[in-house]
PDB file of C-alpha atoms in Angstrom:
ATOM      1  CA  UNK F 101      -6.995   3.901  28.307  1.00 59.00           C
ATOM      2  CA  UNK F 102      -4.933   2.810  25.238  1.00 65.00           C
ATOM      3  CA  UNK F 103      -6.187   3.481  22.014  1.00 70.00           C
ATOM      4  CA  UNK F 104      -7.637   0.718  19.641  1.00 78.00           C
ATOM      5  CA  UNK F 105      -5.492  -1.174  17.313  1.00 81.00           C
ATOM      6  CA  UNK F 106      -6.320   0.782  13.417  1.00 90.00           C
ATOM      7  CA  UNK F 107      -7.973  -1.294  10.787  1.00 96.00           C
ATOM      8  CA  UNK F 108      -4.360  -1.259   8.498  1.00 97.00           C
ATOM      9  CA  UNK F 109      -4.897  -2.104   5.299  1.00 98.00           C
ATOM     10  CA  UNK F 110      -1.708  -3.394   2.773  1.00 98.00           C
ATOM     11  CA  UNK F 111      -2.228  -3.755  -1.058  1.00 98.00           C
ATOM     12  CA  UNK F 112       0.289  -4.828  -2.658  1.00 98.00           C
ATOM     13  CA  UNK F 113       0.298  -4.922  -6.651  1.00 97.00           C
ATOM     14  CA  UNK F 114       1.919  -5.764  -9.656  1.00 96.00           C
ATOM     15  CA  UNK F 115       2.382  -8.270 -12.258  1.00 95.00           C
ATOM     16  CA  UNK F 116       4.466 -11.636 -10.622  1.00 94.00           C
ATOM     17  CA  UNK F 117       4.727 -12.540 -14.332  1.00 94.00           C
ATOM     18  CA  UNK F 118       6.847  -9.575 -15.440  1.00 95.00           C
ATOM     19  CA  UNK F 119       9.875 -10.255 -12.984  1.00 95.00           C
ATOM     20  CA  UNK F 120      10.518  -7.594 -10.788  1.00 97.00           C
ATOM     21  CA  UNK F 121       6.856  -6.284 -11.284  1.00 97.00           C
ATOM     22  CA  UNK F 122       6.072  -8.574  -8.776  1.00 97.00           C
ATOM     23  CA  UNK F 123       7.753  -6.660  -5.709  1.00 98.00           C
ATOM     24  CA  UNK F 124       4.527  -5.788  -4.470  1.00 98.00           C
ATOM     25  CA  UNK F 125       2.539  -9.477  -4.463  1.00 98.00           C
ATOM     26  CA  UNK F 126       5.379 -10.631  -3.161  1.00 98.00           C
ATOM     27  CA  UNK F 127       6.207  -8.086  -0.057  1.00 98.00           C
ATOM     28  CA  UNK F 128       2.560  -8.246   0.796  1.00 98.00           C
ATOM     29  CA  UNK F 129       2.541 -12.167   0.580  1.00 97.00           C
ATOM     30  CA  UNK F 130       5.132 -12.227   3.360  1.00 97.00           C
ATOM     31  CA  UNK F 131       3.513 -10.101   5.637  1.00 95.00           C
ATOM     32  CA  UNK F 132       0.880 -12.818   6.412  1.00 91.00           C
ATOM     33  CA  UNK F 133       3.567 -15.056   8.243  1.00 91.00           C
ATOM     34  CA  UNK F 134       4.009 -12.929  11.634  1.00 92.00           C
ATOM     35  CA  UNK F 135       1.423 -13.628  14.069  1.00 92.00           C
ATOM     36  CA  UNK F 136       1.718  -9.969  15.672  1.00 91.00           C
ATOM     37  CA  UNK F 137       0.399  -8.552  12.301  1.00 93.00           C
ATOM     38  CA  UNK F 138      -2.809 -11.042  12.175  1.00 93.00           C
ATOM     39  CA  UNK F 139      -4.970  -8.387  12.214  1.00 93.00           C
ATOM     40  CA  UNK F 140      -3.696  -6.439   9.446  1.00 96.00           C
ATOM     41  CA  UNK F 141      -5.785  -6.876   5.981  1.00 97.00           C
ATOM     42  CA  UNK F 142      -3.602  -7.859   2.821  1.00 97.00           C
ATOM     43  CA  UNK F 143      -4.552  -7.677  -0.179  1.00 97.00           C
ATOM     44  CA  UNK F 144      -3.086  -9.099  -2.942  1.00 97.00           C
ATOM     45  CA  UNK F 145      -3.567  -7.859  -6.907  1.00 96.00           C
ATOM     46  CA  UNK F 146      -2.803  -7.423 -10.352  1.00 95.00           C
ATOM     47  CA  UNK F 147      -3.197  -3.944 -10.432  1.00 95.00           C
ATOM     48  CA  UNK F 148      -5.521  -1.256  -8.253  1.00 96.00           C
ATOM     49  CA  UNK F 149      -8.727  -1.435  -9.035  1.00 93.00           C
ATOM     50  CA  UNK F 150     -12.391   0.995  -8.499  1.00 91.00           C
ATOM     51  CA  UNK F 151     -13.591  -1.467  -6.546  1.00 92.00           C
ATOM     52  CA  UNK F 152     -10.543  -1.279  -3.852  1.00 95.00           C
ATOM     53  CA  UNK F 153     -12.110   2.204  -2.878  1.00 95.00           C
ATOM     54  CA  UNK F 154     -14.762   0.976  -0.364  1.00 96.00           C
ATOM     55  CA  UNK F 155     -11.782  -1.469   1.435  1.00 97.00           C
ATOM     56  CA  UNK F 156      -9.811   1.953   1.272  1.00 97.00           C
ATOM     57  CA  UNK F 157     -12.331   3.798   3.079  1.00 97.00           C
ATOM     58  CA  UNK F 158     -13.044   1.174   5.864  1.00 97.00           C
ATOM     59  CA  UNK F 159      -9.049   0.952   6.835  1.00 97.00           C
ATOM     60  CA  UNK F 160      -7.359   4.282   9.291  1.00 96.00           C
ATOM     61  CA  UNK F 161      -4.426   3.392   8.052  1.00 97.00           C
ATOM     62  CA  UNK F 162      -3.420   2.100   4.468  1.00 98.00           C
ATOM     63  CA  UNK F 163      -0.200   1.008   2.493  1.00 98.00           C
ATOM     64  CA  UNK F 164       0.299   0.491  -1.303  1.00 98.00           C
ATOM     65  CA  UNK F 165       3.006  -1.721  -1.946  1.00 98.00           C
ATOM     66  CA  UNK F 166       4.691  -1.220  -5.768  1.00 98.00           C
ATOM     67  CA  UNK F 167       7.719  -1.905  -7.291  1.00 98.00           C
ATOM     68  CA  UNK F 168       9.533   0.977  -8.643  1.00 97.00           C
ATOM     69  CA  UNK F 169      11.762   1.996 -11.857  1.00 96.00           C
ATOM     70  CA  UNK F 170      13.532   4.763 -10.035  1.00 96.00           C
ATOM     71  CA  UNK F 171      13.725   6.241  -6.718  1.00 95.00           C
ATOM     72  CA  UNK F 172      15.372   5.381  -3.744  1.00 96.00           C
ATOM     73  CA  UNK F 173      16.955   1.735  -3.235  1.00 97.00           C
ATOM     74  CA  UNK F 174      16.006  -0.584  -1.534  1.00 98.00           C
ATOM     75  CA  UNK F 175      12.649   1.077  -1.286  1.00 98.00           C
ATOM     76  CA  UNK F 176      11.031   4.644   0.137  1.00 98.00           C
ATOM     77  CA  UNK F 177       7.847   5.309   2.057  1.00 97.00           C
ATOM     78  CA  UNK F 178       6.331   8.180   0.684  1.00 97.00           C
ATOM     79  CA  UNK F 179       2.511   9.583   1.887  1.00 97.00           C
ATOM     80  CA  UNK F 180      -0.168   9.735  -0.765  1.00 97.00           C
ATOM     81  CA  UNK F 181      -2.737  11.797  -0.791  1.00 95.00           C
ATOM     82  CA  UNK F 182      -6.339  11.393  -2.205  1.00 95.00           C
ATOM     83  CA  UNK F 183      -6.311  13.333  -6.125  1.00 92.00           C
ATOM     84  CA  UNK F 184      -9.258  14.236  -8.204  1.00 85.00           C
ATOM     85  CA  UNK F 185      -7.912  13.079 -11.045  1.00 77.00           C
ATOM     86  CA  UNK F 186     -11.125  11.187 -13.035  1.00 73.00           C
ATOM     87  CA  UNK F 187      -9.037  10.096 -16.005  1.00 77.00           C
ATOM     88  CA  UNK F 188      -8.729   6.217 -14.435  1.00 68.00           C
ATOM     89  CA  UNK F 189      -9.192   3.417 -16.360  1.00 71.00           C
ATOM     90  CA  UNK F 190     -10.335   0.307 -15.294  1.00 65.00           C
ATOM     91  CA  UNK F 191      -6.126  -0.821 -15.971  1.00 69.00           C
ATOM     92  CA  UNK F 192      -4.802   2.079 -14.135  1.00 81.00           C
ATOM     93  CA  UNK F 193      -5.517   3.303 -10.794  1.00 92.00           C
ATOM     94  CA  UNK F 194      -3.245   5.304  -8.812  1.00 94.00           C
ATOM     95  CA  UNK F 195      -3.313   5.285  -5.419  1.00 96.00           C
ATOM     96  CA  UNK F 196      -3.838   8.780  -5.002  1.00 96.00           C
ATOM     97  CA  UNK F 197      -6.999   8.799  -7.340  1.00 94.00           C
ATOM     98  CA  UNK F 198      -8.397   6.032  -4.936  1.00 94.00           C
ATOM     99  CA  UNK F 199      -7.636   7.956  -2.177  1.00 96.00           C
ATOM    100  CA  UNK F 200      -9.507  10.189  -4.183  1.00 95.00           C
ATOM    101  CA  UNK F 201     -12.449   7.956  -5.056  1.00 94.00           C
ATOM    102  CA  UNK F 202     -12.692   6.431  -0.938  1.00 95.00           C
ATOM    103  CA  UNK F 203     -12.833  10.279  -0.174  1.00 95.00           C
ATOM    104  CA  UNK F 204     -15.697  11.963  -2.809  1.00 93.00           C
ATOM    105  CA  UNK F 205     -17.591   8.143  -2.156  1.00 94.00           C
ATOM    106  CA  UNK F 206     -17.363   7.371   1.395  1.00 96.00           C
ATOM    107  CA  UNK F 207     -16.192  10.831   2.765  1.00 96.00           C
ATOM    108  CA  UNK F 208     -13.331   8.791   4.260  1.00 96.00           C
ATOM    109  CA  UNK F 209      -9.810   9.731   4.417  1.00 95.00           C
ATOM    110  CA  UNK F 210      -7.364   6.576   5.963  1.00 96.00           C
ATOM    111  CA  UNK F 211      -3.507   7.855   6.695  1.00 96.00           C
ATOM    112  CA  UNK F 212      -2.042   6.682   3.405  1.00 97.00           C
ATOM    113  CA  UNK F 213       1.695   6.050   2.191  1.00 98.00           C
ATOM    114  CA  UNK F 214       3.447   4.136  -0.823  1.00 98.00           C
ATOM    115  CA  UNK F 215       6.126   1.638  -0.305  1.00 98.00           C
ATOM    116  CA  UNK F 216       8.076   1.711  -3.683  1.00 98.00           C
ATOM    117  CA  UNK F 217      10.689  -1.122  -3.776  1.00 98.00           C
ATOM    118  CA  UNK F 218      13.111  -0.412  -6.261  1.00 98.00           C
ATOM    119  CA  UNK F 219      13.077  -3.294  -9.390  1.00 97.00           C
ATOM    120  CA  UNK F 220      15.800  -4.179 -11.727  1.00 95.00           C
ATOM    121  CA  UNK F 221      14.297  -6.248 -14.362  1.00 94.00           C
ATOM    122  CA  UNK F 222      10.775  -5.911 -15.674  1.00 93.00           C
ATOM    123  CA  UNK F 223      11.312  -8.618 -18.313  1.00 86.00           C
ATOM    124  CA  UNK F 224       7.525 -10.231 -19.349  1.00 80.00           C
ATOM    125  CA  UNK F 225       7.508 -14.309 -18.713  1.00 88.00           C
ATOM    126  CA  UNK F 226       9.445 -14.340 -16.126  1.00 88.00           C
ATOM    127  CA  UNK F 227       8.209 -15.161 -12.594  1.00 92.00           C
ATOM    128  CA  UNK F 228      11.432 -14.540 -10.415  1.00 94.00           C
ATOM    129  CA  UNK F 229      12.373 -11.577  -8.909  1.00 96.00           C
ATOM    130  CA  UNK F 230      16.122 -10.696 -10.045  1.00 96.00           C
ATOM    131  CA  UNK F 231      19.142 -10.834  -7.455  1.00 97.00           C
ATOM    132  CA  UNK F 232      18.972  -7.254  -6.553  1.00 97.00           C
ATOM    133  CA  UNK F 233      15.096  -6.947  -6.738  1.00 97.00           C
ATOM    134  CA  UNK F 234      15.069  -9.895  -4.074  1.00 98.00           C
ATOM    135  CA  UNK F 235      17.578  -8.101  -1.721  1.00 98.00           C
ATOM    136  CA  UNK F 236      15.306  -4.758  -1.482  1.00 98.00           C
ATOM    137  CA  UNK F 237      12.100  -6.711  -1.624  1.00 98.00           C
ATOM    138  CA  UNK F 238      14.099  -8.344   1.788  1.00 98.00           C
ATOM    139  CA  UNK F 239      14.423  -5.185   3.009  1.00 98.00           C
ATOM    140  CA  UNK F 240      11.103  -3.666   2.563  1.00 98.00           C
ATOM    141  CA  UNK F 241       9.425  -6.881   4.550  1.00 98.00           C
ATOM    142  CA  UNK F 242      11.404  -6.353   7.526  1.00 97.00           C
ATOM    143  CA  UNK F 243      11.142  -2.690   7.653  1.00 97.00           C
ATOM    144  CA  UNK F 244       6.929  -3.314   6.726  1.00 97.00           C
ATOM    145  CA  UNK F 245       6.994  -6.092   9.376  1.00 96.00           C
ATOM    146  CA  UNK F 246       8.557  -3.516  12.264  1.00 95.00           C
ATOM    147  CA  UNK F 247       6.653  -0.272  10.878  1.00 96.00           C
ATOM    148  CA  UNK F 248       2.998  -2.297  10.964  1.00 96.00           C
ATOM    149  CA  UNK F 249       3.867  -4.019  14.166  1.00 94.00           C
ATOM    150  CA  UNK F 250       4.684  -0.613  16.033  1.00 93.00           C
ATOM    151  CA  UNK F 251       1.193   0.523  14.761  1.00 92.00           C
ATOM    152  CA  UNK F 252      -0.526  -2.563  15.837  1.00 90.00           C
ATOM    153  CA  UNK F 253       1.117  -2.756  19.685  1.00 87.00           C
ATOM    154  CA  UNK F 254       1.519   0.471  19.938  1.00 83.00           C
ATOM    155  CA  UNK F 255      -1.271   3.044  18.258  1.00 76.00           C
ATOM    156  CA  UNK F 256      -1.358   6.366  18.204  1.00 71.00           C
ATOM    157  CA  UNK F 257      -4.875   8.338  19.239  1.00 51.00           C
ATOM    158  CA  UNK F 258      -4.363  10.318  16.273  1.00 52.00           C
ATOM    159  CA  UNK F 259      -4.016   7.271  14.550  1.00 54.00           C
ATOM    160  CA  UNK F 260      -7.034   6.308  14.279  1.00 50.00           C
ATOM    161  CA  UNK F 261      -9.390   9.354  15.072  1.00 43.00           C
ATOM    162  CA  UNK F 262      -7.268  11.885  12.811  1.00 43.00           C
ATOM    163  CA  UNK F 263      -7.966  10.914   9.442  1.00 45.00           C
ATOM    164  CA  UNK F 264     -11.776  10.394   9.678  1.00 47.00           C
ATOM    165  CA  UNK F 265     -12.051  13.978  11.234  1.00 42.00           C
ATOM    166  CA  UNK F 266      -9.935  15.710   7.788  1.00 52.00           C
ATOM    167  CA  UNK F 267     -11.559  17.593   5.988  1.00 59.00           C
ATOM    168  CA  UNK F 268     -12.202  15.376   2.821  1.00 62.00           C
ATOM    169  CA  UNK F 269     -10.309  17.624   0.150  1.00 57.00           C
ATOM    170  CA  UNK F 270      -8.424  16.042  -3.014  1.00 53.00           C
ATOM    171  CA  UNK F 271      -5.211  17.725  -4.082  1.00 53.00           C
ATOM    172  CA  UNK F 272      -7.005  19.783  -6.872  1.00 49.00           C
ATOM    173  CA  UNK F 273      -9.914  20.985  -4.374  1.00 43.00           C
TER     174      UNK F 273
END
């Protein structure tokens, strides 16, 4: 018997109105044309919010989608792991402290990892993404599209059973 598809999950955040701070609106936003990934939740936003934690904690598997100022071009896929880092505001959530927050909350712990596209230009009042920004943003979706799709058609048993059967530790605990 195969396993069931995971609930995925794919917030992607960032400000569209400070150029290349838009990477992750705007990978997200592509994600909804494939019909093979249909069943995957995006989620669209300004920045990560408390109130993300309970659509956290429903999802097996989930994928924050940022731009980034450094790293890897065009973009990396790193885990993240749930912190217990309480020093959040209600403008700055990482996505480890919601992994945190899903975790002490709903004693849920999805697979989590953060796609950081690489940006160029975070320039404010400006809604385009720059030349270069726009080539790894390209890259990201079709990697995003394959790497979701593959977990769609294709899911692992540990997939979905793993993660709610962790022990629900943050990285201080």
């Amino acid at each position: 018997m195969a396993a069931p598809a995971p609930h995925i999950l794919v917030i992607g955040y960032g400000n569209p109105g400070r150029g290349d701070d838009g990477l992750g609106p705007y990978v997200t936003g592509a994600l909804v044309r494939w019909p093979e990934l249909a069943a995957v939740r995006c989620e669209i936003d300004y920045q990560l919010a408390v109130e993300h934690a309970a659509m956290v904690a429903e999802a097996d598997i989930v994928v924050f989608v940022d731009a980034a100022t450094e790293g890897p071009a065009p973009f990396a896929l790193l885990p993240a792991t749930p912190e217990s880092d309480r020093t959040f505001s209600s403008h700055s959530v990482s996505p480890g402290q919601l992994l945190g927050l899903a975790c002490d909350l709903f004693h849920a712990r999805p697979q989590a990892w953060l796609l950081a596209v690489r940006g160029q230009d975070f320039a404010p009042f400006t809604e385009v993404l720059s030349p270069v920004a726009q080539a790894h943003a390209d890259a990201a979706i079709e990697f995003l599209r394959s790497w979701l799709t593959q977990r769609v058609t294709e899911p692992a048993a540990d997939a979905v059973s793993a993660p709610r059967e962790m022990p629900c530790k943050t990285a201080s605990t």
